[in-house]
mmCIF file of C-alpha atoms and ligand atoms in Angstrom:
data_model
loop_
_atom_site.group_PDB
_atom_site.id
_atom_site.type_symbol
_atom_site.label_atom_id
_atom_site.label_comp_id
_atom_site.label_asym_id
_atom_site.label_seq_id
_atom_site.Cartn_x
_atom_site.Cartn_y
_atom_site.Cartn_z
ATOM 1 C CA MET A 158 -0.193 -0.098 0.282
ATOM 2 C CA PRO A 159 1.916 3.247 -0.610
ATOM 3 C CA TYR A 160 -0.164 5.401 1.084
ATOM 4 C CA GLN A 161 -1.847 5.460 4.637
ATOM 5 C CA LYS A 162 -4.981 6.980 5.918
ATOM 6 C CA GLY A 163 -4.149 9.707 8.732
ATOM 7 C CA PRO A 164 -4.644 9.360 12.360
ATOM 8 C CA GLY A 165 -7.252 11.945 12.819
ATOM 9 C CA LYS A 166 -10.733 12.700 11.896
ATOM 10 C CA THR A 167 -11.901 11.648 8.553
ATOM 11 C CA VAL A 168 -14.241 14.797 7.029
ATOM 12 C CA VAL A 169 -16.208 16.074 3.999
ATOM 13 C CA ILE A 170 -15.294 19.279 2.879
ATOM 14 C CA ALA A 171 -17.634 21.339 0.800
ATOM 15 C CA LEU A 172 -16.029 24.379 -1.104
ATOM 16 C CA GLY A 173 -18.208 27.438 -1.743
ATOM 17 C CA GLY A 174 -17.779 29.363 -4.918
ATOM 18 C CA ASN A 175 -15.095 32.199 -3.233
ATOM 19 C CA ALA A 176 -12.836 28.937 -3.096
ATOM 20 C CA LEU A 177 -12.651 28.815 -6.912
ATOM 21 C CA GLY A 178 -13.489 32.215 -8.095
ATOM 22 C CA ASN A 179 -15.562 32.630 -11.696
ATOM 23 C CA THR A 180 -13.397 32.293 -14.477
ATOM 24 C CA PRO A 181 -11.069 29.501 -14.890
ATOM 25 C CA GLN A 182 -8.053 31.492 -14.777
ATOM 26 C CA GLU A 183 -9.099 33.386 -11.373
ATOM 27 C CA GLN A 184 -9.966 29.942 -10.083
ATOM 28 C CA LEU A 185 -6.135 28.338 -10.754
ATOM 29 C CA GLU A 186 -4.639 31.366 -8.505
ATOM 30 C CA LEU A 187 -7.226 30.906 -6.074
ATOM 31 C CA VAL A 188 -6.761 26.962 -5.482
ATOM 32 C CA GLN A 189 -3.357 27.430 -4.524
ATOM 33 C CA ASN A 190 -5.301 29.322 -1.452
ATOM 34 C CA THR A 191 -7.800 26.318 -1.088
ATOM 35 C CA ALA A 192 -5.366 23.748 -1.014
ATOM 36 C CA LYS A 193 -2.762 25.318 1.472
ATOM 37 C CA HIS A 194 -5.972 25.633 4.007
ATOM 38 C CA ILE A 195 -6.856 21.809 2.912
ATOM 39 C CA VAL A 196 -3.080 20.320 3.290
ATOM 40 C CA ASP A 197 -2.934 22.333 6.709
ATOM 41 C CA MET A 198 -5.854 19.611 7.875
ATOM 42 C CA ILE A 199 -4.169 16.765 5.873
ATOM 43 C CA GLU A 200 -0.892 17.725 7.249
ATOM 44 C CA GLU A 201 -2.522 17.742 11.057
ATOM 45 C CA GLY A 202 -3.486 13.905 10.216
ATOM 46 C CA THR A 203 -6.866 14.500 8.690
ATOM 47 C CA ASN A 204 -8.506 12.705 5.858
ATOM 48 C CA VAL A 205 -10.308 14.569 3.456
ATOM 49 C CA VAL A 206 -12.946 14.313 0.881
ATOM 50 C CA VAL A 207 -13.622 17.521 -0.953
ATOM 51 C CA SER A 208 -16.676 18.374 -2.602
ATOM 52 C CA HIS A 209 -16.628 22.060 -4.644
ATOM 53 C CA GLY A 210 -19.528 24.041 -5.631
ATOM 54 C CA ASN A 211 -20.056 24.440 -9.933
ATOM 55 C CA GLY A 212 -23.029 26.567 -10.337
ATOM 56 C CA PRO A 213 -20.851 29.563 -12.083
ATOM 57 C CA GLN A 214 -18.987 27.170 -14.308
ATOM 58 C CA VAL A 215 -21.573 24.669 -15.398
ATOM 59 C CA GLY A 216 -23.575 27.968 -16.436
ATOM 60 C CA MET A 217 -20.369 29.094 -18.321
ATOM 61 C CA ILE A 218 -19.732 26.183 -20.375
ATOM 62 C CA ASN A 219 -23.347 25.683 -20.938
ATOM 63 C CA ASN A 220 -24.016 29.318 -22.322
ATOM 64 C CA ALA A 221 -20.639 28.981 -24.302
ATOM 65 C CA PHE A 222 -21.674 25.988 -26.225
ATOM 66 C CA ALA A 223 -25.095 27.305 -26.456
ATOM 67 C CA TYR A 224 -23.965 30.719 -27.794
ATOM 68 C CA ALA A 225 -21.161 28.953 -30.478
ATOM 69 C CA ALA A 226 -24.110 26.397 -31.582
ATOM 70 C CA ALA A 227 -25.938 29.226 -32.258
ATOM 71 C CA ASN A 228 -23.033 31.092 -34.250
ATOM 72 C CA ASP A 229 -21.462 28.681 -36.456
ATOM 73 C CA ASP A 230 -22.433 25.116 -37.765
ATOM 74 C CA LYS A 231 -19.821 23.160 -36.295
ATOM 75 C CA THR A 232 -20.201 23.392 -32.399
ATOM 76 C CA PRO A 233 -22.531 21.045 -31.191
ATOM 77 C CA ASP A 234 -24.965 21.496 -28.806
ATOM 78 C CA MET A 235 -23.703 20.342 -25.039
ATOM 79 C CA PRO A 236 -26.267 18.447 -22.742
ATOM 80 C CA PHE A 237 -26.612 19.863 -19.459
ATOM 81 C CA PRO A 238 -25.074 16.901 -17.882
ATOM 82 C CA GLU A 239 -21.685 16.759 -19.898
ATOM 83 C CA ALA A 240 -21.418 20.340 -19.421
ATOM 84 C CA GLY A 241 -21.807 19.350 -15.318
ATOM 85 C CA ALA A 242 -19.375 16.667 -16.094
ATOM 86 C CA MET A 243 -16.936 18.894 -17.466
ATOM 87 C CA SER A 244 -17.031 21.730 -14.877
ATOM 88 C CA GLN A 245 -16.197 18.612 -12.182
ATOM 89 C CA GLY A 246 -13.107 17.520 -14.554
ATOM 90 C CA TYR A 247 -12.039 21.130 -14.856
ATOM 91 C CA ILE A 248 -12.730 21.946 -11.618
ATOM 92 C CA GLY A 249 -11.165 18.648 -10.161
ATOM 93 C CA TYR A 250 -8.098 18.571 -11.650
ATOM 94 C CA GLN A 251 -7.288 22.408 -10.680
ATOM 95 C CA LEU A 252 -7.845 21.676 -6.647
ATOM 96 C CA SER A 253 -6.250 18.053 -7.097
ATOM 97 C CA GLN A 254 -3.306 19.488 -8.956
ATOM 98 C CA ALA A 255 -2.968 22.007 -6.312
ATOM 99 C CA ILE A 256 -3.964 19.782 -3.215
ATOM 100 C CA LEU A 257 -1.089 17.444 -4.970
ATOM 101 C CA ASN A 258 1.272 19.820 -5.177
ATOM 102 C CA ASP A 259 1.203 21.366 -2.022
ATOM 103 C CA VAL A 260 1.287 17.816 -0.268
ATOM 104 C CA LYS A 261 4.906 16.846 -2.336
ATOM 105 C CA ALA A 262 6.131 20.613 -0.967
ATOM 106 C CA ARG A 263 5.810 20.278 2.527
ATOM 107 C CA GLU A 264 6.861 16.181 2.034
ATOM 108 C CA ILE A 265 3.638 14.349 3.404
ATOM 109 C CA PRO A 266 3.116 11.037 1.947
ATOM 110 C CA ARG A 267 0.056 11.114 0.976
ATOM 111 C CA SER A 268 -1.596 11.600 -2.557
ATOM 112 C CA THR A 269 -5.025 12.671 -4.853
ATOM 113 C CA ALA A 270 -7.334 11.103 -6.600
ATOM 114 C CA CYS A 271 -10.044 12.734 -8.407
ATOM 115 C CA ILE A 272 -13.662 11.027 -9.115
ATOM 116 C CA VAL A 273 -15.716 12.655 -11.743
ATOM 117 C CA THR A 274 -19.345 11.391 -9.828
ATOM 118 C CA GLN A 275 -23.170 10.469 -10.528
ATOM 119 C CA THR A 276 -25.672 11.427 -8.224
ATOM 120 C CA VAL A 277 -28.768 9.564 -8.534
ATOM 121 C CA VAL A 278 -31.955 11.964 -8.145
ATOM 122 C CA ASP A 279 -35.977 11.073 -8.280
ATOM 123 C CA ALA A 280 -37.534 11.654 -11.512
ATOM 124 C CA ASP A 281 -40.344 12.312 -9.926
ATOM 125 C CA ASP A 282 -39.008 14.899 -7.475
ATOM 126 C CA PRO A 283 -41.009 18.385 -7.579
ATOM 127 C CA ALA A 284 -37.696 20.717 -7.929
ATOM 128 C CA PHE A 285 -37.982 19.613 -11.662
ATOM 129 C CA GLN A 286 -41.387 21.687 -11.814
ATOM 130 C CA ASN A 287 -39.961 24.834 -9.968
ATOM 131 C CA PRO A 288 -36.203 25.746 -11.136
ATOM 132 C CA THR A 289 -34.507 26.964 -8.041
ATOM 133 C CA LYS A 290 -30.298 26.753 -8.562
ATOM 134 C CA PRO A 291 -28.590 29.633 -9.813
ATOM 135 C CA VAL A 292 -25.990 29.059 -12.451
ATOM 136 C CA GLY A 293 -23.822 30.882 -14.883
ATOM 137 C CA ALA A 294 -22.855 34.954 -14.137
ATOM 138 C CA PHE A 295 -24.661 37.584 -12.700
ATOM 139 C CA MET A 296 -26.764 39.904 -15.218
ATOM 140 C CA ASP A 297 -28.741 43.206 -14.462
ATOM 141 C CA GLU A 298 -32.524 42.449 -14.853
ATOM 142 C CA GLU A 299 -33.139 43.633 -18.146
ATOM 143 C CA THR A 300 -30.349 41.566 -19.703
ATOM 144 C CA ALA A 301 -31.967 38.528 -17.540
ATOM 145 C CA LYS A 302 -35.227 39.065 -18.748
ATOM 146 C CA ALA A 303 -33.834 39.291 -22.570
ATOM 147 C CA LYS A 304 -31.758 36.470 -22.297
ATOM 148 C CA ALA A 305 -34.671 34.441 -20.591
ATOM 149 C CA GLU A 306 -36.873 35.593 -23.433
ATOM 150 C CA ALA A 307 -33.861 34.328 -26.693
ATOM 151 C CA MET A 308 -33.117 30.916 -24.780
ATOM 152 C CA ASN A 309 -35.891 29.700 -23.117
ATOM 153 C CA ILE A 310 -34.315 29.631 -19.905
ATOM 154 C CA THR A 311 -35.572 30.417 -16.580
ATOM 155 C CA VAL A 312 -34.255 33.681 -14.479
ATOM 156 C CA LYS A 313 -34.883 34.906 -11.202
ATOM 157 C CA GLU A 314 -33.094 36.992 -8.587
ATOM 158 C CA ASP A 315 -30.374 35.316 -6.246
ATOM 159 C CA ALA A 316 -30.320 36.577 -2.798
ATOM 160 C CA GLY A 317 -30.367 40.286 -3.521
ATOM 161 C CA ARG A 318 -27.198 39.559 -5.764
ATOM 162 C CA GLY A 319 -28.298 40.265 -9.208
ATOM 163 C CA TRP A 320 -30.329 37.654 -11.542
ATOM 164 C CA ARG A 321 -29.378 34.563 -12.537
ATOM 165 C CA GLN A 322 -30.142 31.379 -14.875
ATOM 166 C CA VAL A 323 -32.073 28.991 -12.506
ATOM 167 C CA VAL A 324 -32.084 25.236 -13.070
ATOM 168 C CA ALA A 325 -33.644 22.331 -11.168
ATOM 169 C CA SER A 326 -31.992 21.163 -8.195
ATOM 170 C CA PRO A 327 -33.114 17.596 -7.147
ATOM 171 C CA ILE A 328 -32.747 16.112 -3.857
ATOM 172 C CA PRO A 329 -29.473 13.874 -3.958
ATOM 173 C CA ARG A 330 -30.386 10.176 -3.336
ATOM 174 C CA ARG A 331 -27.635 7.728 -4.032
ATOM 175 C CA ILE A 332 -23.975 8.638 -5.052
ATOM 176 C CA VAL A 333 -22.988 6.158 -7.343
ATOM 177 C CA GLU A 334 -19.581 6.287 -7.373
ATOM 178 C CA PHE A 335 -19.779 6.594 -3.066
ATOM 179 C CA ASP A 336 -17.620 2.809 -3.029
ATOM 180 C CA ALA A 337 -14.764 3.912 -5.041
ATOM 181 C CA VAL A 338 -14.556 7.333 -2.791
ATOM 182 C CA ARG A 339 -15.021 5.034 0.710
ATOM 183 C CA ASP A 340 -11.987 2.718 -0.715
ATOM 184 C CA LEU A 341 -9.624 5.411 -1.693
ATOM 185 C CA VAL A 342 -10.126 7.145 1.890
ATOM 186 C CA GLU A 343 -9.043 3.896 3.345
ATOM 187 C CA ASP A 344 -6.293 3.835 1.110
ATOM 188 C CA GLY A 345 -4.843 6.921 2.254
ATOM 189 C CA TYR A 346 -6.162 9.326 -0.453
ATOM 190 C CA VAL A 347 -7.299 12.673 -0.404
ATOM 191 C CA VAL A 348 -10.219 12.255 -2.792
ATOM 192 C CA VAL A 349 -11.813 14.963 -4.865
ATOM 193 C CA SER A 350 -15.326 14.096 -5.388
ATOM 194 C CA THR A 351 -19.012 14.736 -6.088
ATOM 195 C CA GLY A 352 -18.321 18.226 -7.716
ATOM 196 C CA GLY A 353 -21.145 20.359 -8.144
ATOM 197 C CA GLY A 354 -23.065 17.938 -6.405
ATOM 198 C CA GLY A 355 -22.298 14.993 -8.678
ATOM 199 C CA VAL A 356 -23.766 14.943 -12.464
ATOM 200 C CA PRO A 357 -27.966 14.234 -11.587
ATOM 201 C CA VAL A 358 -29.107 10.655 -13.090
ATOM 202 C CA PHE A 359 -32.059 9.024 -13.113
ATOM 203 C CA GLU A 360 -31.278 5.109 -12.459
ATOM 204 C CA THR A 361 -33.803 3.464 -15.130
ATOM 205 C CA LYS A 362 -33.979 -0.349 -15.915
ATOM 206 C CA GLY A 363 -31.722 0.523 -18.835
ATOM 207 C CA GLY A 364 -29.083 1.952 -16.532
ATOM 208 C CA TYR A 365 -28.267 5.452 -15.367
ATOM 209 C CA VAL A 366 -29.123 8.311 -17.515
ATOM 210 C CA GLY A 367 -28.153 11.762 -17.006
ATOM 211 C CA THR A 368 -30.650 15.051 -16.584
ATOM 212 C CA PRO A 369 -30.662 18.723 -17.035
ATOM 213 C CA ALA A 370 -30.544 19.981 -13.580
ATOM 214 C CA VAL A 371 -27.717 21.142 -10.776
ATOM 215 C CA ILE A 372 -27.782 19.201 -7.319
ATOM 216 C CA ASP A 373 -26.650 21.571 -4.412
ATOM 217 C CA LYS A 374 -23.060 20.192 -3.383
ATOM 218 C CA ASP A 375 -23.593 21.205 0.319
ATOM 219 C CA ARG A 376 -27.001 17.961 0.283
ATOM 220 C CA SER A 377 -24.303 15.952 -1.744
ATOM 221 C CA SER A 378 -21.721 16.804 0.690
ATOM 222 C CA ALA A 379 -23.882 15.844 3.313
ATOM 223 C CA LEU A 380 -24.911 12.505 2.004
ATOM 224 C CA MET A 381 -21.119 11.562 1.498
ATOM 225 C CA ALA A 382 -20.725 11.907 4.940
ATOM 226 C CA SER A 383 -23.394 10.204 6.474
ATOM 227 C CA GLU A 384 -22.993 7.268 4.567
ATOM 228 C CA LEU A 385 -18.653 7.141 4.985
ATOM 229 C CA ASN A 386 -19.792 7.786 8.722
ATOM 230 C CA ALA A 387 -17.645 10.473 8.699
ATOM 231 C CA ASP A 388 -16.316 12.528 11.864
ATOM 232 C CA MET A 389 -17.354 15.864 10.594
ATOM 233 C CA LEU A 390 -19.365 17.720 7.750
ATOM 234 C CA VAL A 391 -17.578 21.028 7.030
ATOM 235 C CA ILE A 392 -19.169 23.917 4.637
ATOM 236 C CA LEU A 393 -16.630 26.318 3.483
ATOM 237 C CA THR A 394 -18.414 29.677 2.571
ATOM 238 C CA ALA A 395 -17.534 33.391 2.852
ATOM 239 C CA VAL A 396 -18.519 34.078 6.294
ATOM 240 C CA GLU A 397 -16.426 32.733 9.798
ATOM 241 C CA LYS A 398 -19.930 32.078 11.702
ATOM 242 C CA VAL A 399 -23.697 31.875 10.667
ATOM 243 C CA CYS A 400 -25.404 34.375 12.199
ATOM 244 C CA VAL A 401 -28.750 35.683 13.373
ATOM 245 C CA ASN A 402 -30.242 38.933 12.118
ATOM 246 C CA PHE A 403 -27.890 38.764 9.310
ATOM 247 C CA ASN A 404 -26.494 42.072 7.705
ATOM 248 C CA THR A 405 -28.937 44.312 10.268
ATOM 249 C CA PRO A 406 -27.539 46.259 13.237
ATOM 250 C CA GLU A 407 -28.664 43.452 15.739
ATOM 251 C CA GLN A 408 -26.662 40.588 13.722
ATOM 252 C CA GLU A 409 -25.112 37.731 16.297
ATOM 253 C CA GLN A 410 -22.855 35.054 15.725
ATOM 254 C CA ILE A 411 -23.909 31.566 16.398
ATOM 255 C CA SER A 412 -20.882 29.061 17.529
ATOM 256 C CA GLU A 413 -23.238 25.981 18.258
ATOM 257 C CA MET A 414 -26.258 25.076 17.630
ATOM 258 C CA THR A 415 -28.670 21.812 17.875
ATOM 259 C CA VAL A 416 -30.902 20.826 15.228
ATOM 260 C CA SER A 417 -33.875 21.817 17.125
ATOM 261 C CA GLN A 418 -32.476 25.449 17.298
ATOM 262 C CA ALA A 419 -31.589 25.381 13.935
ATOM 263 C CA ARG A 420 -35.209 24.471 13.005
ATOM 264 C CA GLU A 421 -35.873 27.157 15.015
ATOM 265 C CA TYR A 422 -34.096 29.833 13.282
ATOM 266 C CA ILE A 423 -35.428 28.423 10.053
ATOM 267 C CA ALA A 424 -39.074 28.828 10.809
ATOM 268 C CA GLN A 425 -37.940 32.632 11.784
ATOM 269 C CA GLY A 426 -36.139 33.018 8.411
ATOM 270 C CA GLN A 427 -32.807 33.490 9.507
ATOM 271 C CA PHE A 428 -31.339 31.991 6.938
ATOM 272 C CA ALA A 429 -31.619 33.007 3.171
ATOM 273 C CA PRO A 430 -32.819 30.929 0.922
ATOM 274 C CA GLY A 431 -30.423 29.825 -1.736
ATOM 275 C CA SER A 432 -27.449 30.604 0.268
ATOM 276 C CA MET A 433 -27.318 30.305 3.855
ATOM 277 C CA LEU A 434 -30.808 28.192 4.212
ATOM 278 C CA PRO A 435 -29.327 24.688 2.238
ATOM 279 C CA LYS A 436 -26.032 25.108 4.299
ATOM 280 C CA VAL A 437 -27.761 24.692 7.987
ATOM 281 C CA GLU A 438 -30.718 22.351 5.981
ATOM 282 C CA ALA A 439 -27.735 19.769 4.558
ATOM 283 C CA CYS A 440 -26.171 19.695 8.171
ATOM 284 C CA ILE A 441 -29.123 19.050 9.952
ATOM 285 C CA ASP A 442 -29.096 16.333 7.557
ATOM 286 C CA TYR A 443 -25.925 14.552 8.318
ATOM 287 C CA VAL A 444 -26.537 15.047 12.064
ATOM 288 C CA GLU A 445 -29.619 13.351 12.017
ATOM 289 C CA LYS A 446 -28.511 10.658 10.141
ATOM 290 C CA TYR A 447 -25.527 10.215 11.628
ATOM 291 C CA PRO A 448 -25.665 11.822 15.365
ATOM 292 C CA GLU A 449 -21.825 10.944 16.495
ATOM 293 C CA GLY A 450 -20.648 13.633 14.131
ATOM 294 C CA LYS A 451 -20.451 17.245 13.953
ATOM 295 C CA ALA A 452 -21.414 19.736 11.018
ATOM 296 C CA LEU A 453 -19.346 22.663 11.075
ATOM 297 C CA ILE A 454 -20.023 26.201 8.812
ATOM 298 C CA THR A 455 -17.000 28.631 8.606
ATOM 299 C CA SER A 456 -14.741 30.397 5.979
ATOM 300 C CA LEU A 457 -11.526 28.864 4.335
ATOM 301 C CA GLU A 458 -9.107 30.763 6.258
ATOM 302 C CA CYS A 459 -10.754 29.629 9.834
ATOM 303 C CA ALA A 460 -11.137 25.829 8.449
ATOM 304 C CA ALA A 461 -8.231 24.169 10.291
ATOM 305 C CA ALA A 462 -9.173 25.918 13.623
ATOM 306 C CA GLY A 463 -12.687 24.875 13.162
ATOM 307 C CA LEU A 464 -11.509 21.767 12.981
ATOM 308 C CA ARG A 465 -9.901 22.651 16.401
ATOM 309 C CA GLY A 466 -12.951 23.881 17.784
ATOM 310 C CA GLU A 467 -11.326 26.871 17.945
ATOM 311 C CA THR A 468 -14.283 29.076 15.491
ATOM 312 C CA GLY A 469 -17.064 28.264 13.252
ATOM 313 C CA THR A 470 -20.852 27.213 13.755
ATOM 314 C CA VAL A 471 -21.205 23.486 14.924
ATOM 315 C CA ILE A 472 -24.339 22.051 14.381
ATOM 316 C CA VAL A 473 -24.804 18.814 16.781
ATOM 317 C CA ALA A 474 -28.021 16.683 16.724
HETATM 318 N N1 ADP B 598 -27.738 33.932 8.591
HETATM 319 C C1 ADP B 598 -27.048 34.165 7.954
HETATM 320 N N2 ADP B 598 -25.440 33.909 8.409
HETATM 321 C C2 ADP B 598 -24.113 34.082 7.751
HETATM 322 N N3 ADP B 598 -24.469 34.084 6.092
HETATM 323 C C3 ADP B 598 -25.418 34.648 5.924
HETATM 324 C C4 ADP B 598 -26.963 34.307 6.177
HETATM 325 N N4 ADP B 598 -27.947 34.091 5.332
HETATM 326 C C5 ADP B 598 -27.126 34.183 4.335
HETATM 327 N N5 ADP B 598 -25.643 34.266 4.307
HETATM 328 C C6 ADP B 598 -25.072 34.922 3.279
HETATM 329 O O1 ADP B 598 -24.879 33.468 2.716
HETATM 330 C C7 ADP B 598 -23.697 33.115 2.182
HETATM 331 C C8 ADP B 598 -23.082 31.604 1.776
HETATM 332 O O2 ADP B 598 -24.118 31.468 1.162
HETATM 333 P P1 ADP B 598 -23.667 31.341 -0.642
HETATM 334 O O3 ADP B 598 -22.632 32.565 -1.191
HETATM 335 O O4 ADP B 598 -24.729 30.854 -1.917
HETATM 336 O O5 ADP B 598 -22.523 30.003 -0.684
HETATM 337 P P2 ADP B 598 -21.338 29.486 -1.389
HETATM 338 O O6 ADP B 598 -19.953 29.793 -0.515
HETATM 339 O O7 ADP B 598 -21.491 28.176 -1.271
HETATM 340 O O8 ADP B 598 -21.607 30.383 -2.881
HETATM 341 C C9 ADP B 598 -22.733 33.897 3.290
HETATM 342 O O9 ADP B 598 -21.543 34.335 2.674
HETATM 343 C C10 ADP B 598 -23.462 35.034 3.321
HETATM 344 O O10 ADP B 598 -23.681 36.486 2.839
HETATM 345 N N1 CP B 599 -23.553 22.484 -7.233
HETATM 346 C C1 CP B 599 -23.555 23.408 -6.735
HETATM 347 O O1 CP B 599 -23.996 23.950 -5.309
HETATM 348 O O2 CP B 599 -22.906 24.891 -6.863
HETATM 349 P P1 CP B 599 -22.545 26.366 -6.402
HETATM 350 O O3 CP B 599 -22.231 26.254 -5.039
HETATM 351 O O4 CP B 599 -21.792 26.959 -7.060
HETATM 352 O O5 CP B 599 -24.395 26.878 -6.572
#
């Protein structure tokens, strides 16, 4: 066996958009920094499975093909599941390479493996009738509405930040490549998987079939963490802690909440739908399925300190 599992915790990390940026060039620079924080954890003996978002990237790939196909006769239409797989491929490549380079530079005896992942969803998931997942770039209202008309897509305002295309975001039921991820973790690999939540697929009599949608990566990471019996689910985003009365003069940071407190805050509307709400819901899913586990929401910069229990918002059963 060339590598050995670390002596520390096994954690599933979900990386938010700020860890990746908006273009492949920007991303290449940002992932060096992202990798440094992940390798800090690996150096402390932690076993890491990394998942990441893909909303801006899958939208960019899809748009680029749609634009080219409309303007020349050589570019084919690119189906949405294939665009999702492409986004997993290039983001996973950059992340895996940056982590590997840092691991080698620090002479840590570990390596990386990147898996293009499929995630089973239900064909009758109501999400297919109500698209909510923002993809691609932000637009002003006028541009968004014109694009919606021209390209027959749905657009919505995204949490006060501008207008974006939205697609269906069904609930992840099963990660097809789960066994491979588990075995690689046991063999001491740092695994990049379930990028963009995994390419959504239906399980049919004839086999798996991709479907145009984007699964929430925090929800898929929660599923991965509970199936793996991972000690922690770590959701990394732009804020150090989840807050009540967010962005108001009464804002207060939450250091720890139980599932029932989290549900109370959800009922009060404390967490914005489309941003913090799905993260808190993913944490609830994970600790309910695996009550021995702890979920942590914090920023990339605070990740290693958060794992040591020094900061972030912890959600427990
Ligand atoms: N109650 C809250 N506490 C903290 N942040 C919140 C809250 N409600 C909404 N947010 C916002 O949610 C953002 C995280 O969601 P988002 O940007 O969609 O995540 P991602 O990092 O996965 O791209 C935070 O950066 C913050 O701006
Ligand atoms: N798939 C996904 O959750 O992507 P974002 O985090 O970019 O929205």
